[in-house]
């Protein structure tokens, strides 16, 4: 009789241990991958995670180009750069004058190639825009840009353009290199439009917008 009880107890403990192990594995696995969502990108990954990944790559390339290419040039938009070491100029008229593209132009060239894929779009905007086509346009962009300038943090939400629904995000575009602020602060269009605005290092100068098409609900 006692032997039977001992046996039963051992079996129960073994069963409980197995159940605990299964639970633990399930929780550990779920925590290791991005949360799948019913509503979202076609791949089933949370759109918030997708835009963050895209932004990381965009910002890394933009910063690397500005810091390690543009910042080393001897001339920036007609003005000599004292600590420049490469005898070339970054200028808006790069095609006509044998120079290289400005960081914003480089960013747009990339976004045009990426847009050919038709998966998502991205671009630059700013409340202190030099290029007319880069002012915040949709209601979402206007509200998001204002919030990003105020907080320095990304702003994300759903928006509808035409009949297409998007998960969109605006990330702060900050002055990460000296070249960002010297060029903008002395640009004739900037001086004419925003005479009181002088950017400082680290400041939010605009935003990187990413629009990820999602299925409507
Ligand atoms: C050598 C000059 C130069 C440098 C360096 C430069 N910019 Fe610009 N930037 C411009 C010009 C000119 C435009 C508008 C031209 C265009 O987009 O076609 C522009 C566009 C932008 C825009 C889009 C809004 C607008 O003004 O039209 C943002 C945001 C921006 N720059 C931020 C930065 C940041 C941040 C850096 C450094 C990482 C930087 N810029 C470096 C000259 C410069």
CSV table of C-alpha atoms and ligand atoms in Angstrom, one decimal:
chain,number,residue,atom,x,y,z
A,1,UNK,CA,0.0,0.0,0.0
A,2,UNK,CA,2.7,2.5,1.0
A,3,UNK,CA,4.8,1.4,-1.9
A,4,UNK,CA,1.9,2.1,-4.3
A,5,UNK,CA,1.5,5.7,-2.8
A,6,UNK,CA,5.3,6.3,-3.1
A,7,UNK,CA,5.1,5.2,-6.7
A,8,UNK,CA,2.2,7.5,-7.4
A,9,UNK,CA,3.9,10.5,-5.8
A,10,UNK,CA,7.1,9.9,-7.9
A,11,UNK,CA,4.9,9.8,-11.1
A,12,UNK,CA,3.1,13.0,-10.1
A,13,UNK,CA,6.4,14.9,-9.5
A,14,UNK,CA,7.8,13.6,-12.9
A,15,UNK,CA,4.6,14.8,-14.7
A,16,UNK,CA,4.8,18.2,-13.0
A,17,UNK,CA,8.4,18.6,-13.9
A,18,UNK,CA,7.7,17.8,-17.5
A,19,UNK,CA,4.8,20.4,-17.6
A,20,UNK,CA,7.0,23.1,-16.0
A,21,UNK,CA,9.8,22.4,-18.6
A,22,UNK,CA,7.3,22.7,-21.5
A,23,UNK,CA,5.9,26.0,-20.1
A,24,UNK,CA,9.4,27.4,-19.6
A,25,UNK,CA,10.4,26.5,-23.2
A,26,UNK,CA,7.2,28.1,-24.6
A,27,UNK,CA,7.8,31.3,-22.8
A,28,UNK,CA,11.5,31.5,-23.6
A,29,UNK,CA,10.8,30.9,-27.3
A,30,UNK,CA,8.0,33.5,-27.5
A,31,UNK,CA,10.2,36.1,-25.9
A,32,UNK,CA,13.1,35.6,-28.4
A,33,UNK,CA,11.3,36.7,-31.6
A,34,UNK,CA,9.4,39.9,-32.6
A,35,UNK,CA,5.7,39.7,-31.5
A,36,UNK,CA,3.6,38.6,-34.5
A,37,UNK,CA,0.5,40.7,-35.1
A,38,UNK,CA,-2.6,40.0,-37.0
A,39,UNK,CA,-2.7,43.6,-38.2
A,40,UNK,CA,0.5,44.8,-39.8
A,41,UNK,CA,3.0,44.1,-42.6
A,42,UNK,CA,2.4,41.2,-44.9
A,43,UNK,CA,5.3,39.3,-43.3
A,44,UNK,CA,3.3,39.2,-40.1
A,45,UNK,CA,6.0,41.0,-38.1
A,46,UNK,CA,4.9,43.9,-35.9
A,47,UNK,CA,5.2,47.0,-38.1
A,48,UNK,CA,6.8,48.9,-35.3
A,49,UNK,CA,9.7,46.5,-35.3
A,50,UNK,CA,10.0,46.7,-39.1
A,51,UNK,CA,10.2,50.5,-39.2
A,52,UNK,CA,12.8,50.5,-36.4
A,53,UNK,CA,15.0,48.1,-38.4
A,54,UNK,CA,14.7,50.1,-41.6
A,55,UNK,CA,15.5,53.3,-39.7
A,56,UNK,CA,18.7,51.8,-38.1
A,57,UNK,CA,20.1,51.0,-41.5
A,58,UNK,CA,19.1,54.4,-43.0
A,59,UNK,CA,20.6,56.4,-40.2
A,60,UNK,CA,23.8,54.4,-40.1
A,61,UNK,CA,24.4,55.0,-43.9
A,62,UNK,CA,23.4,58.7,-43.6
A,63,UNK,CA,25.7,59.2,-40.6
A,64,UNK,CA,28.6,57.3,-42.2
A,65,UNK,CA,28.4,59.2,-45.5
A,66,UNK,CA,28.3,62.6,-43.7
A,67,UNK,CA,31.0,61.8,-41.1
A,68,UNK,CA,33.4,59.8,-43.2
A,69,UNK,CA,32.9,61.2,-46.7
A,70,UNK,CA,31.4,64.7,-46.7
A,71,UNK,CA,33.1,65.9,-43.5
A,72,UNK,CA,36.6,65.1,-45.0
A,73,UNK,CA,36.1,67.3,-48.1
A,74,UNK,CA,38.0,70.5,-48.7
A,75,UNK,CA,35.0,72.4,-50.0
A,76,UNK,CA,31.3,72.4,-48.8
A,77,UNK,CA,28.9,74.2,-51.1
A,78,UNK,CA,31.4,76.8,-52.3
A,79,UNK,CA,33.0,77.4,-48.9
A,80,UNK,CA,36.5,76.1,-47.9
A,81,UNK,CA,36.5,73.6,-45.0
A,82,UNK,CA,39.6,74.2,-43.0
A,83,UNK,CA,40.2,70.6,-41.7
A,84,UNK,CA,39.2,69.0,-45.0
A,85,UNK,CA,41.7,66.6,-46.6
A,86,UNK,CA,40.0,65.4,-49.8
A,87,UNK,CA,40.2,67.8,-52.8
A,88,UNK,CA,36.5,67.7,-53.7
A,89,UNK,CA,33.3,69.6,-53.1
A,90,UNK,CA,29.9,68.4,-51.8
A,91,UNK,CA,27.4,70.6,-53.6
A,92,UNK,CA,23.8,70.7,-54.7
A,93,UNK,CA,25.0,71.1,-58.3
A,94,UNK,CA,27.3,68.0,-58.0
A,95,UNK,CA,26.4,66.7,-61.5
A,96,UNK,CA,27.2,69.9,-63.3
A,97,UNK,CA,30.4,70.8,-61.4
A,98,UNK,CA,32.1,67.4,-60.9
A,99,UNK,CA,31.4,67.4,-57.1
A,100,UNK,CA,29.7,64.8,-54.9
A,101,UNK,CA,26.0,64.8,-53.7
A,102,UNK,CA,25.0,66.5,-50.4
A,103,UNK,CA,23.9,64.1,-47.7
A,104,UNK,CA,20.2,64.9,-48.3
A,105,UNK,CA,20.7,64.3,-52.1
A,106,UNK,CA,22.5,61.0,-51.4
A,107,UNK,CA,19.6,59.9,-49.1
A,108,UNK,CA,17.1,60.8,-51.8
A,109,UNK,CA,19.0,59.0,-54.5
A,110,UNK,CA,18.9,55.8,-52.3
A,111,UNK,CA,15.2,56.3,-51.6
A,112,UNK,CA,14.4,56.5,-55.3
A,113,UNK,CA,16.1,53.2,-56.0
A,114,UNK,CA,14.4,51.6,-53.0
A,115,UNK,CA,11.0,52.9,-54.1
A,116,UNK,CA,11.4,50.8,-57.3
A,117,UNK,CA,10.8,47.7,-55.2
A,118,UNK,CA,7.4,49.1,-54.2
A,119,UNK,CA,7.6,47.7,-50.6
A,120,UNK,CA,7.9,50.9,-48.6
A,121,UNK,CA,8.9,54.5,-49.0
A,122,UNK,CA,11.1,56.9,-47.0
A,123,UNK,CA,12.3,60.5,-47.1
A,124,UNK,CA,13.5,63.6,-45.2
A,125,UNK,CA,11.3,66.4,-43.9
A,126,UNK,CA,12.0,69.5,-41.8
A,127,UNK,CA,10.1,72.5,-40.4
A,128,UNK,CA,13.2,74.4,-41.5
A,129,UNK,CA,13.3,72.9,-45.0
A,130,UNK,CA,15.6,74.3,-47.7
A,131,UNK,CA,14.0,72.2,-50.4
A,132,UNK,CA,10.3,73.1,-50.9
A,133,UNK,CA,9.3,69.5,-51.5
A,134,UNK,CA,10.6,68.5,-48.0
A,135,UNK,CA,8.2,70.4,-45.8
A,136,UNK,CA,5.9,68.3,-43.6
A,137,UNK,CA,2.9,67.7,-45.8
A,138,UNK,CA,0.2,65.3,-44.5
A,139,UNK,CA,-1.6,65.9,-41.1
A,140,UNK,CA,0.4,63.0,-39.7
A,141,UNK,CA,3.8,64.5,-40.9
A,142,UNK,CA,2.9,67.9,-39.4
A,143,UNK,CA,1.9,66.5,-36.0
A,144,UNK,CA,4.7,64.0,-35.9
A,145,UNK,CA,7.4,66.5,-36.9
A,146,UNK,CA,6.3,69.0,-34.2
A,147,UNK,CA,6.3,66.2,-31.6
A,148,UNK,CA,9.8,65.0,-32.7
A,149,UNK,CA,11.2,68.5,-32.5
A,150,UNK,CA,9.7,68.9,-29.0
A,151,UNK,CA,10.7,65.5,-27.5
A,152,UNK,CA,13.7,64.3,-29.6
A,153,UNK,CA,11.9,60.9,-29.7
A,154,UNK,CA,10.4,59.0,-32.7
A,155,UNK,CA,6.7,59.3,-33.4
A,156,UNK,CA,4.7,56.4,-34.9
A,157,UNK,CA,1.1,56.0,-36.0
A,158,UNK,CA,-1.2,54.7,-38.7
A,159,UNK,CA,-2.2,57.1,-41.5
A,160,UNK,CA,-4.2,56.8,-44.7
A,161,UNK,CA,-3.0,58.4,-48.0
A,162,UNK,CA,-5.6,57.9,-50.8
A,163,UNK,CA,-7.2,54.6,-50.1
A,164,UNK,CA,-3.9,53.0,-48.8
A,165,UNK,CA,-3.3,52.5,-45.1
A,166,UNK,CA,0.2,53.0,-43.8
A,167,UNK,CA,2.1,52.5,-40.6
A,168,UNK,CA,4.3,55.6,-40.6
A,169,UNK,CA,7.1,56.8,-38.4
A,170,UNK,CA,9.1,60.0,-38.1
A,171,UNK,CA,12.6,59.7,-36.4
A,172,UNK,CA,14.7,62.7,-35.4
A,173,UNK,CA,17.4,63.7,-37.9
A,174,UNK,CA,20.0,65.2,-35.7
A,175,UNK,CA,23.2,67.3,-36.3
A,176,UNK,CA,25.6,64.4,-36.0
A,177,UNK,CA,28.6,66.2,-37.7
A,178,UNK,CA,29.9,69.7,-37.8
A,179,UNK,CA,29.3,69.8,-41.5
A,180,UNK,CA,25.5,69.5,-40.9
A,181,UNK,CA,25.3,72.8,-39.0
A,182,UNK,CA,27.8,74.9,-40.8
A,183,UNK,CA,26.3,74.1,-44.2
A,184,UNK,CA,22.6,74.7,-43.1
A,185,UNK,CA,23.3,77.8,-40.9
A,186,UNK,CA,25.1,79.5,-43.8
A,187,UNK,CA,22.9,78.4,-46.6
A,188,UNK,CA,21.3,81.5,-48.4
A,189,UNK,CA,17.8,79.9,-48.5
A,190,UNK,CA,18.0,79.0,-44.8
A,191,UNK,CA,19.2,82.5,-43.9
A,192,UNK,CA,16.5,84.1,-45.9
A,193,UNK,CA,13.6,81.9,-44.6
A,194,UNK,CA,14.7,81.2,-41.0
A,195,UNK,CA,17.1,84.1,-40.0
A,196,UNK,CA,16.6,83.4,-36.3
A,197,UNK,CA,17.3,79.7,-36.5
A,198,UNK,CA,20.9,78.6,-35.9
A,199,UNK,CA,21.3,74.8,-35.5
A,200,UNK,CA,23.7,73.5,-32.8
A,201,UNK,CA,25.4,70.1,-32.6
A,202,UNK,CA,23.1,67.3,-31.6
A,203,UNK,CA,20.0,69.3,-32.3
A,204,UNK,CA,17.0,67.9,-34.2
A,205,UNK,CA,17.2,69.4,-37.7
A,206,UNK,CA,14.4,67.5,-39.3
A,207,UNK,CA,13.0,64.0,-39.5
A,208,UNK,CA,13.4,60.7,-41.4
A,209,UNK,CA,9.9,59.5,-42.5
A,210,UNK,CA,9.2,55.9,-43.2
A,211,UNK,CA,5.8,54.7,-44.7
A,212,UNK,CA,5.1,51.0,-44.5
A,213,UNK,CA,1.9,50.0,-46.4
A,214,UNK,CA,-0.3,47.8,-44.3
A,215,UNK,CA,-3.5,46.0,-45.0
A,216,UNK,CA,-6.6,48.1,-44.1
A,217,UNK,CA,-9.0,47.0,-41.4
B,1,LIG,C1,27.2,70.9,-47.7
B,1,LIG,C2,25.9,71.3,-47.2
B,1,LIG,C3,25.1,70.4,-46.4
B,1,LIG,C4,25.5,69.4,-45.5
B,1,LIG,C5,26.9,69.0,-45.1
B,1,LIG,C6,24.2,68.9,-44.9
B,1,LIG,N1,23.1,69.5,-45.5
B,1,LIG,FE1,21.2,69.0,-45.1
B,1,LIG,N2,20.7,69.9,-46.7
B,1,LIG,C7,21.4,70.8,-47.5
B,1,LIG,C8,20.7,71.3,-48.6
B,1,LIG,C9,21.1,72.3,-49.7
B,1,LIG,C10,19.4,70.7,-48.5
B,1,LIG,C11,18.2,70.8,-49.5
B,1,LIG,C12,18.7,70.1,-50.8
B,1,LIG,C13,17.9,68.9,-51.2
B,1,LIG,O1,17.4,68.2,-50.4
B,1,LIG,O2,17.7,68.8,-52.4
B,1,LIG,C14,19.4,69.8,-47.3
B,1,LIG,C15,18.4,69.1,-46.8
B,1,LIG,C16,18.3,68.6,-45.5
B,1,LIG,C17,17.1,68.1,-44.9
B,1,LIG,C18,15.7,68.0,-45.5
B,1,LIG,C19,14.9,69.3,-45.3
B,1,LIG,C20,15.4,70.4,-46.2
B,1,LIG,O3,16.2,71.3,-45.7
B,1,LIG,O4,15.1,70.5,-47.4
B,1,LIG,C21,17.4,67.8,-43.6
B,1,LIG,C22,16.5,67.2,-42.5
B,1,LIG,C23,18.9,68.0,-43.5
B,1,LIG,N3,19.3,68.5,-44.7
B,1,LIG,C24,19.6,67.7,-42.3
B,1,LIG,C25,21.0,67.6,-42.4
B,1,LIG,C26,21.8,66.9,-41.4
B,1,LIG,C27,21.3,66.2,-40.1
B,1,LIG,C28,23.1,66.9,-41.9
B,1,LIG,C29,24.3,66.2,-41.3
B,1,LIG,C30,24.1,64.8,-41.1
B,1,LIG,C31,23.1,67.7,-43.1
B,1,LIG,N4,21.8,68.0,-43.4
B,1,LIG,C32,24.2,67.9,-43.9
B,1,LIG,C33,22.7,71.1,-47.2
B,1,LIG,C34,23.6,70.4,-46.4
